[in-house]
Coordinates of C-alpha atoms in Angstrom, one line a residue:
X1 CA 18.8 47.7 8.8
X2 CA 18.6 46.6 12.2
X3 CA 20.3 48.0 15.5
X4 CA 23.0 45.1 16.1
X5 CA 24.3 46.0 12.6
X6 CA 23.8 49.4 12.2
X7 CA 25.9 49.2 16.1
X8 CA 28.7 47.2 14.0
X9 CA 28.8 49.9 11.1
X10 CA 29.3 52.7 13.3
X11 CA 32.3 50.8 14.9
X12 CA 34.4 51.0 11.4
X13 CA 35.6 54.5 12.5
X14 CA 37.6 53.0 15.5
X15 CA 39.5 51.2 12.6
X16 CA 42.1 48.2 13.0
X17 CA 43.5 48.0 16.8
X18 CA 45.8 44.8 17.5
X19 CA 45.4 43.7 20.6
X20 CA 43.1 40.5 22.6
X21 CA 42.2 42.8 25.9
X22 CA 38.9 43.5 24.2
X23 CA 38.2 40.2 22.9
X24 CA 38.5 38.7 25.9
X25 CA 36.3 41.1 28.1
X26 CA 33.8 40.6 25.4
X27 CA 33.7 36.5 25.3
X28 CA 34.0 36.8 29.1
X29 CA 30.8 39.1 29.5
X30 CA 29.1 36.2 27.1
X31 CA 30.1 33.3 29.1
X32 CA 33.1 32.1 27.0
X33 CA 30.8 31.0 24.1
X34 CA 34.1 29.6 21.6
X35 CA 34.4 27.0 25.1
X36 CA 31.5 25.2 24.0
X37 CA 32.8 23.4 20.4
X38 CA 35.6 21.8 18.9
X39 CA 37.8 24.7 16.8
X40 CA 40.5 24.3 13.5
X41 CA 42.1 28.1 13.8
X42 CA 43.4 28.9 10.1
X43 CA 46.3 31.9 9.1
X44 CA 47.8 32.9 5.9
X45 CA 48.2 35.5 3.6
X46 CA 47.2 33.8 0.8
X47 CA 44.3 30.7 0.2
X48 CA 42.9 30.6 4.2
X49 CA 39.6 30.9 2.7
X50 CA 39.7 28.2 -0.1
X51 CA 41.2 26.2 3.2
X52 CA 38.4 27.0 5.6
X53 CA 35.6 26.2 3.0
X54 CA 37.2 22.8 1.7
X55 CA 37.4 21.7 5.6
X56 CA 34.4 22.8 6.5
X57 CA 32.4 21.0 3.1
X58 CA 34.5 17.6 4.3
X59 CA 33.4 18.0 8.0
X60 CA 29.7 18.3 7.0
X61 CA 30.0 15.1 4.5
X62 CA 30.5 13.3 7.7
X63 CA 27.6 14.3 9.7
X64 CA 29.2 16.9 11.9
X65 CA 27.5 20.7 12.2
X66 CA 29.6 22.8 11.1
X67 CA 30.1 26.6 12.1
X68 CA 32.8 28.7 9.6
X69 CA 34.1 31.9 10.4
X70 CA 36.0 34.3 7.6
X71 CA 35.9 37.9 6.2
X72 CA 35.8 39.9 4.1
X73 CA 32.7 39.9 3.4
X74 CA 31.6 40.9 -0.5
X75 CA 28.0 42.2 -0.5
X76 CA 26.9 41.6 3.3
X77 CA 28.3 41.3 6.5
X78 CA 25.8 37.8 6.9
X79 CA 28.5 36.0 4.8
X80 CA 31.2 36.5 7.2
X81 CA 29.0 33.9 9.5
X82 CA 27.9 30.7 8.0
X83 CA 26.1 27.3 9.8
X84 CA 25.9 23.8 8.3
X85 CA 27.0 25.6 5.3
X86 CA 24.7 28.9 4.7
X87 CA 25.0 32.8 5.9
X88 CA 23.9 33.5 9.0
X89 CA 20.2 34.8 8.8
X90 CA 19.3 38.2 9.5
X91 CA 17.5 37.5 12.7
X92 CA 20.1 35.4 14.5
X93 CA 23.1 37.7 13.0
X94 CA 21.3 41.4 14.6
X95 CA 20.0 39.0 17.9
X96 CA 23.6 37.5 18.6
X97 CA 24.8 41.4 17.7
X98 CA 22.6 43.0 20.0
X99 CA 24.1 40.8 23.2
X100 CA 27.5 41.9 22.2
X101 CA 26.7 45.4 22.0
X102 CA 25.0 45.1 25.5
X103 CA 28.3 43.5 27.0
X104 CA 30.0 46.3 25.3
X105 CA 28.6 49.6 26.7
X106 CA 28.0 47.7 30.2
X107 CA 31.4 46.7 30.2
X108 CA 32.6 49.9 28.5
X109 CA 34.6 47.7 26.4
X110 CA 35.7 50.4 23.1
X111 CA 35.8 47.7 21.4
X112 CA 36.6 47.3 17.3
X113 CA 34.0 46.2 14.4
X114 CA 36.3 43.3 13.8
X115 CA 36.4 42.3 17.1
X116 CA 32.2 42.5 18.0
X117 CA 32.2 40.4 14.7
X118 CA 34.2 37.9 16.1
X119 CA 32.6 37.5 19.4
X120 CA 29.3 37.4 17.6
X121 CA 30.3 34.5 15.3
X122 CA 31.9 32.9 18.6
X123 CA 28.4 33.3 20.3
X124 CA 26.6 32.5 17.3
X125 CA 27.9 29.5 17.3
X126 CA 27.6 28.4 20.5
X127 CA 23.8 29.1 20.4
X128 CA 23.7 27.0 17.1
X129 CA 25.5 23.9 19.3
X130 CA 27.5 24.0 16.5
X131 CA 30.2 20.2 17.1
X132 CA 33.1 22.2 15.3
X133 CA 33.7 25.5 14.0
X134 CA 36.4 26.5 12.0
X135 CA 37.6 29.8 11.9
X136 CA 40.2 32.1 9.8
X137 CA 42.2 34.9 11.4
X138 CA 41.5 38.3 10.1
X139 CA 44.9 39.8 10.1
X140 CA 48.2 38.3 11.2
X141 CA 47.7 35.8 14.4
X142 CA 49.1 36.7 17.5
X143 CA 47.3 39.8 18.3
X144 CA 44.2 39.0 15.7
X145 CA 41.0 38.8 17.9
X146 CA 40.2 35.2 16.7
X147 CA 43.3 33.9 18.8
X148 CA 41.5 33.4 21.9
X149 CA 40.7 29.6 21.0
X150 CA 42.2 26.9 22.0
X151 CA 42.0 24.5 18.8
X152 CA 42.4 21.5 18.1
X153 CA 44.4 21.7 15.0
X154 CA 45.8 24.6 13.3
X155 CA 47.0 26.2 10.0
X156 CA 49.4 28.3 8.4
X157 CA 49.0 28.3 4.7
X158 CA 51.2 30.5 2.2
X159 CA 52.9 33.9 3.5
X160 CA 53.2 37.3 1.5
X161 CA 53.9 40.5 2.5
X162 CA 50.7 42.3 3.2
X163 CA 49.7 44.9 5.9
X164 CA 52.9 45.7 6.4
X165 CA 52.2 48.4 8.7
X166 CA 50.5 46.0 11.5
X167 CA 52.6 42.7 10.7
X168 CA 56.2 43.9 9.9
X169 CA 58.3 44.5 6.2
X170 CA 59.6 40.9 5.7
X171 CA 58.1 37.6 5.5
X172 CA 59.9 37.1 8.6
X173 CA 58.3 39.2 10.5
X174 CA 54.8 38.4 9.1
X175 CA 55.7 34.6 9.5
X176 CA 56.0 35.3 13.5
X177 CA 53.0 37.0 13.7
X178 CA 51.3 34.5 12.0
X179 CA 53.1 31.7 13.6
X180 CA 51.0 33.0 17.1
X181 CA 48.1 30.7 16.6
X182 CA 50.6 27.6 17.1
X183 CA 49.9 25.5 20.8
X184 CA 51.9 23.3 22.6
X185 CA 51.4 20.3 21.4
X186 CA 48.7 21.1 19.2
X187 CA 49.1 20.1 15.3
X188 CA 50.0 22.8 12.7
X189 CA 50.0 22.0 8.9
X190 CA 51.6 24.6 7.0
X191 CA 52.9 24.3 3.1
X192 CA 56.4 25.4 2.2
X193 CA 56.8 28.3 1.3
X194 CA 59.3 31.1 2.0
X195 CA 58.2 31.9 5.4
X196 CA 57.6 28.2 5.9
X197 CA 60.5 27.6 8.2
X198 CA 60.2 30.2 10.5
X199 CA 57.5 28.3 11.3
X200 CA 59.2 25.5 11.8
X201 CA 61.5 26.9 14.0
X202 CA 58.5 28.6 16.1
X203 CA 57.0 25.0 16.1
X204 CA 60.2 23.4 17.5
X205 CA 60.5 25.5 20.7
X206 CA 56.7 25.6 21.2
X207 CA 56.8 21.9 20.7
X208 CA 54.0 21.8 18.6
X209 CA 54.0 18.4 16.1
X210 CA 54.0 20.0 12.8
X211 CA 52.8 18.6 9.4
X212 CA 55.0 20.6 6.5
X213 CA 53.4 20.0 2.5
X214 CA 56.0 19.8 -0.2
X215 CA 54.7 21.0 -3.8
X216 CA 56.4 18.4 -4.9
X217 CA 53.6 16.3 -3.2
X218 CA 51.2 17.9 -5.3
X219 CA 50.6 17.0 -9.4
X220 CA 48.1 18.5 -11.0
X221 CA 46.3 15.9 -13.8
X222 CA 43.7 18.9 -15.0
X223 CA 42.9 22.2 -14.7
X224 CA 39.9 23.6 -16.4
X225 CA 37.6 26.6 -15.5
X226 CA 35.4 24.7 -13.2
X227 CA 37.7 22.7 -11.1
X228 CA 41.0 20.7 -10.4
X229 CA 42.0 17.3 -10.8
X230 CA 45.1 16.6 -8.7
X231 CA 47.2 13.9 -7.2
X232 CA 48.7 14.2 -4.0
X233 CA 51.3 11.5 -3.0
X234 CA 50.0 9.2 -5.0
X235 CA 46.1 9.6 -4.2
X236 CA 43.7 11.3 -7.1
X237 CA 41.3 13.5 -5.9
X238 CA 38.9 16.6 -7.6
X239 CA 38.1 19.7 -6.2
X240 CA 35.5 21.4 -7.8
X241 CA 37.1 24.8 -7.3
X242 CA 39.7 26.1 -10.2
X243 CA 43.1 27.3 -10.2
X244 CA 46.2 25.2 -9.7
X245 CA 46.9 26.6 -6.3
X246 CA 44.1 25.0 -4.8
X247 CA 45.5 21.7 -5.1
X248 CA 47.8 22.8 -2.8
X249 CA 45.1 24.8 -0.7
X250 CA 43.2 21.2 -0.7
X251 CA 46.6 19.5 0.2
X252 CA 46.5 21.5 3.0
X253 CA 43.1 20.7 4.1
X254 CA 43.3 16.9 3.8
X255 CA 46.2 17.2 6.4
X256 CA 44.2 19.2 8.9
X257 CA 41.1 16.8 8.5
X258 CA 43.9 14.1 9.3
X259 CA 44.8 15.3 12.5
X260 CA 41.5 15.9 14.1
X261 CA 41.2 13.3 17.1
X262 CA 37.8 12.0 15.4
X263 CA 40.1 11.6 11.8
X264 CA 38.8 8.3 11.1
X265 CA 35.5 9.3 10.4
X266 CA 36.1 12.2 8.7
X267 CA 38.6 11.3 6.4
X268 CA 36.5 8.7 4.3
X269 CA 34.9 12.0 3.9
X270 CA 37.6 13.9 2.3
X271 CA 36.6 13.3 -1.9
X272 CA 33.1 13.7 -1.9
X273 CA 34.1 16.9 0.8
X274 CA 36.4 18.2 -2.4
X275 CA 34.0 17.5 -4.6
X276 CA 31.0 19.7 -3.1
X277 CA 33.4 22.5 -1.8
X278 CA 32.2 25.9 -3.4
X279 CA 33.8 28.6 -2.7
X280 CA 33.2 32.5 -4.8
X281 CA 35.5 34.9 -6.4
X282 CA 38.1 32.3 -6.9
X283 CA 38.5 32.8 -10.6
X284 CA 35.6 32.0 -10.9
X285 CA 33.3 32.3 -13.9
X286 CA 30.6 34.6 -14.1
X287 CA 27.5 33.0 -15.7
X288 CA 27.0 33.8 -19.5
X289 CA 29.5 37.0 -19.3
X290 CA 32.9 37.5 -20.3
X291 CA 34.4 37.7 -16.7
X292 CA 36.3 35.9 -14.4
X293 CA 36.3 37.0 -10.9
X294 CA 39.1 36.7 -8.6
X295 CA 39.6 38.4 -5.3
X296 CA 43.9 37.9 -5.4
X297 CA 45.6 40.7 -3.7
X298 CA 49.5 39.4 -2.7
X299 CA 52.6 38.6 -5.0
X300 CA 52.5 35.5 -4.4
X301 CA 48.9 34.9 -5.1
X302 CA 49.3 36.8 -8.2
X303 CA 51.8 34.4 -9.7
X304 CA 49.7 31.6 -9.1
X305 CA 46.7 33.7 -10.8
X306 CA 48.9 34.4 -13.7
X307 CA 49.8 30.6 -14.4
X308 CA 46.1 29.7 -14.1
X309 CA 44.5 32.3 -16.2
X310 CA 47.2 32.1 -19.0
X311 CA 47.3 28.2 -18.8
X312 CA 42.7 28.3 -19.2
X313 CA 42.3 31.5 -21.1
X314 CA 45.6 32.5 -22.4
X315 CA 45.4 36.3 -23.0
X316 CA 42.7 38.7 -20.6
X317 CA 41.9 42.2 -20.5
X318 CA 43.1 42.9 -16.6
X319 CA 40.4 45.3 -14.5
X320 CA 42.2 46.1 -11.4
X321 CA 42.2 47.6 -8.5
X322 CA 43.7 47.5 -4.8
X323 CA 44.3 48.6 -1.0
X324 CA 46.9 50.9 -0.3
X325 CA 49.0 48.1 2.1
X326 CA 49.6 45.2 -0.6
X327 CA 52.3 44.7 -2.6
X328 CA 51.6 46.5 -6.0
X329 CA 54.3 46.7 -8.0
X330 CA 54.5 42.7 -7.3
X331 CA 51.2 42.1 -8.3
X332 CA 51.3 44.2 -11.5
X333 CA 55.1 42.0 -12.7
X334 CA 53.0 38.9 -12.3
X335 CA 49.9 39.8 -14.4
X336 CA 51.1 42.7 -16.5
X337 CA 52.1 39.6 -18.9
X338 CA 48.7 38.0 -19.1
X339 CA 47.0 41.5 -20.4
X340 CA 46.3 42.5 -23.6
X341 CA 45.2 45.6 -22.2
X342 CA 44.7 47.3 -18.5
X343 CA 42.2 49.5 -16.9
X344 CA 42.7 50.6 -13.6
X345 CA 40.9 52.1 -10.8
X346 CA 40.2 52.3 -6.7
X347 CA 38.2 50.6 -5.2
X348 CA 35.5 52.0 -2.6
X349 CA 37.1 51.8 0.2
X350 CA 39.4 54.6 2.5
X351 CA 42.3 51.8 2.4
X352 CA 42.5 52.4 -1.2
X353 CA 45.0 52.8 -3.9
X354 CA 45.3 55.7 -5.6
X355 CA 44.5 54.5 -9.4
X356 CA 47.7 56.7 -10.6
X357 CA 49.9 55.2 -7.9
X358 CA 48.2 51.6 -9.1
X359 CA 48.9 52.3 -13.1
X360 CA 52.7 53.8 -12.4
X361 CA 53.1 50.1 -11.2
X362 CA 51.6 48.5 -14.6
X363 CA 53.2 51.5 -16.7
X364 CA 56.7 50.0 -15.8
X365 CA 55.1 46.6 -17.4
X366 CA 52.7 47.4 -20.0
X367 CA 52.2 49.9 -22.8
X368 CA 48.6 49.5 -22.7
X369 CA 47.3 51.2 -19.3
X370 CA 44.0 53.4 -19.1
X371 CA 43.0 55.2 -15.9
X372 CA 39.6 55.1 -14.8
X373 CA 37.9 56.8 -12.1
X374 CA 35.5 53.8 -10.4
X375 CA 35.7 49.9 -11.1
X376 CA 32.3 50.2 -12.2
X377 CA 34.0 52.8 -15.3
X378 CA 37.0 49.8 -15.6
X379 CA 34.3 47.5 -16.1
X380 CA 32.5 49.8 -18.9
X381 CA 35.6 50.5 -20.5
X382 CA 36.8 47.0 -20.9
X383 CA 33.6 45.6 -22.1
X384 CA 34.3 47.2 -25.5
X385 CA 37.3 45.1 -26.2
X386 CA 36.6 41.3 -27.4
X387 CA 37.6 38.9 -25.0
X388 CA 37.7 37.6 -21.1
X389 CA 37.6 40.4 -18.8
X390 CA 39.8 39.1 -15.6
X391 CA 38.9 41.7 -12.4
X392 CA 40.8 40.9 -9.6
X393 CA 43.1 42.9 -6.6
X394 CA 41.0 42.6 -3.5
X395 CA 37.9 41.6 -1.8
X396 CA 36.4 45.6 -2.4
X397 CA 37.5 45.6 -6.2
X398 CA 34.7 42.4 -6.5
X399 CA 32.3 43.9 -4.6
X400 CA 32.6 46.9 -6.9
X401 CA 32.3 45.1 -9.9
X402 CA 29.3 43.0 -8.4
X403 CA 27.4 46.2 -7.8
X404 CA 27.9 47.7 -11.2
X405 CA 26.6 44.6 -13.1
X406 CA 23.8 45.0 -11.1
X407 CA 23.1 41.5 -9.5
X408 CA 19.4 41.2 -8.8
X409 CA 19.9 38.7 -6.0
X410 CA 22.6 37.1 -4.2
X411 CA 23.5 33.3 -3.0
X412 CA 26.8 32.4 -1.9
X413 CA 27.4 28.8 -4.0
X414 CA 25.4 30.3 -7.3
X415 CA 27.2 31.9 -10.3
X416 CA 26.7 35.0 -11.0
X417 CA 25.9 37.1 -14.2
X418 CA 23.8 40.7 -13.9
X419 CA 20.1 39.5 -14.8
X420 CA 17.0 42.6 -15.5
X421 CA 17.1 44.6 -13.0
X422 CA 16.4 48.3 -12.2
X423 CA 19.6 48.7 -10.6
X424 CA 21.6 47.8 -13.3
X425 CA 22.1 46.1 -16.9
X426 CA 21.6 42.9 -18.3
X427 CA 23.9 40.5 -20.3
X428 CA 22.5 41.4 -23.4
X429 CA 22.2 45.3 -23.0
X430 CA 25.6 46.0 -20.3
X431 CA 26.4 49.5 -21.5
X432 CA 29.0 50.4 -24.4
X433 CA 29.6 54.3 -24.0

């Protein structure tokens, strides 16, 4: 590991701290790198990634170089960053850290690992010459460190209550933090939902034209594992990414890509954009194993999750885990009824979920519930049973699961199954006992 990321690692103790002072200092001591490209800024509790990858796919359809900017990562911190479409490379990832961390002890700047992450994709890009970047918040909007852009459109896509202790206890209160990425007289699409019109409130005194997507916009013609076939008023279009809600997470996009002052040429883009968007973890498929990966972690994306999987595989046997600051007892109502049987765990992470605290939740919905003490024992337990495996409940719990099958390598827009390796088991011999 090299010294810009082994810098970065050592900067998770400092934890989350709210706030743009850093930030600022930081893009400042860098020249003001985000000045230098066109920027879509992207919030939401729930489907800002699917958003943020189905833009960024249309944009390069029509020529344009694209920088993307989103987290969590899964296996390594590269994915976070991605040009024209692939993870930042090693090299240019611990180069473009190594200028932050210089601007950082000169400046004494005590700054977060979210926030040198940010500056470095922000400079990153910049040295790319990168025409457009588009970028997700990491938590919130108002005080998250990616709101020192001035875009050119921006997004709000569904809200759920989710860290709670930085955002507020209502979807009030997390729509308002969220609703800080808005600029006068900017565009903001946003889908309704119920934090919807607080938005639309925020967007009338800011006076900020805003775009608002009805569901009832959106029909879906087919839904299989591999992709959606939707309509959206009155226009057919395929996404190759499955799920129902991402007809409405494409919906969403389309809009954006409308309002971008060069629309015109990117919107006879927009279906072969759908098309090629790829996009991991979504429940998506593992090659030639019983498992579907999804990364859901709110109520409301649980719901959604809960149609899908019962609508493609009818009954799963539900590996779960989750951080301590979602909305448990929500999630486990929604997909309690799409488990024949349910192994829980923690994931790796000091944000955790106790597993007991997590199977209390699913106790009060299911008679079936087993304990376990790591994903990677959910995953063992659960492969003894016949039938789809679904592990989902946060970014961490895929990452876990990843690991213990063992993946030999890794590519962002492959499927993934555990091939031989020495670090793990195959499809044909993943352990029983």
């Amino acid at each position: 590991m090299q010294r810009g990321v082994e810098w970065l690692d050592s900067l998770q103790s400092r934890g989350i701290k709210p706030g743009l002072d850093n930030i600022k200092r930081l893009l400042d001591g860098l020249g003001r790198p985000h000045d230098h490209y066109r920027t879509i800024h992207v919030a939401g509790s729930d489907g800002k990634g699917s958003v943020c990858c189905i833009m960024e796919s249309i944009l390069r359809e029509s020529g344009l170089k694209v920088g993307m900017f989103n987290s969590p990562h899964i296996l390594k911190i590269n994915e976070c960053i991605r040009i024209n479409g692939k993870d930042i490379d090693d090299n240019l990832l611990n180069n473009a850290l190594g200028k932050v961390m210089g601007v950082s002890e000169e400046g004494d700047i005590s700054c977060t690992s979210f926030e040198a992450l940010t500056a470095c994709a922000f400079l990153a890009f910049s040295e790319a010459k990168v025409d457009i970047a588009v970028i997700e918040t990491g938590m919130g909007g108002r005080l998250d460190s990616t709101n020192v852009i001035e875009p050119e459109v921006t997004v709000i896509n569904n809200i759920s209550l989710e860290h709670t202790a930085f955002l507020g206890d209502t979807i009030e209160k997390i729509a308002t933090e969220k609703a800080g990425i808005m600029r006068p007289g900017v565009p903001c699409v946003t889908i309704e939902n119920e934090g919807s019109k607080v938005i639309e409130r925020y967007a009338e005194e800011l006076g900020c034209p805003i775009t608002v997507i009805r569901p009832e916009d959106i029909r879906i013609i087919n839904s299989s594992p591999y992709g959606l076939e939707f309509s959206y008023k009155g226009e057919d279009y395929i996404v190759s990414m499955p799920g129902r809600y991402q007809g409405r997470n494409a919906a969403v996009a389309i809009e954006a890509i409308r309002k971008l002052k060069d629309a015109d040429n990117v919107e006879a883009h927009i279906r072969e954009g759908l098309r090629k968007a790829r996009w991991p973890y979504r429940m998506e498929k593992l090659d030639s194993c019983p498992i579907v990966l999804d990364v859901t972690h709110t109520e409301r994306g649980s719901e959604c999750l809960k149609q899908d999987i019962q609508e493609i595989y009818g009954k799963v046997i539900l590996v779960t885990a989750m951080l301590d600051d979602k909305d448990l007892e929500g999630v486990a109502t929604n997909l309690s009824p799409i488990a024949s049987k349910v192994y829980v765990s923690a994931p790796n992470s000091p944000r955790a979920a106790s597993a007991e605290r997590l199977a209390e939740c699913y106790r009060r919905h299911h008679d079936d519930v087993t304990v376990c003490n790591t994903v990677g024992e959910a995953m063992k337990q659960a492969l003894k049973n016949d039938g789809t495996i679904l592990v989902t409940g946060s970014f961490r719990t895929a990452e876990d699961c990843l690991r213990w099958l063992g993946k030999m390598r890794w590519s962002r827009f492959s499927t993934y199954c555990p091939r031989t390796t020495t670090e793990g088991p195959t499809p044909e011999g993943i352990p029983k006992d």
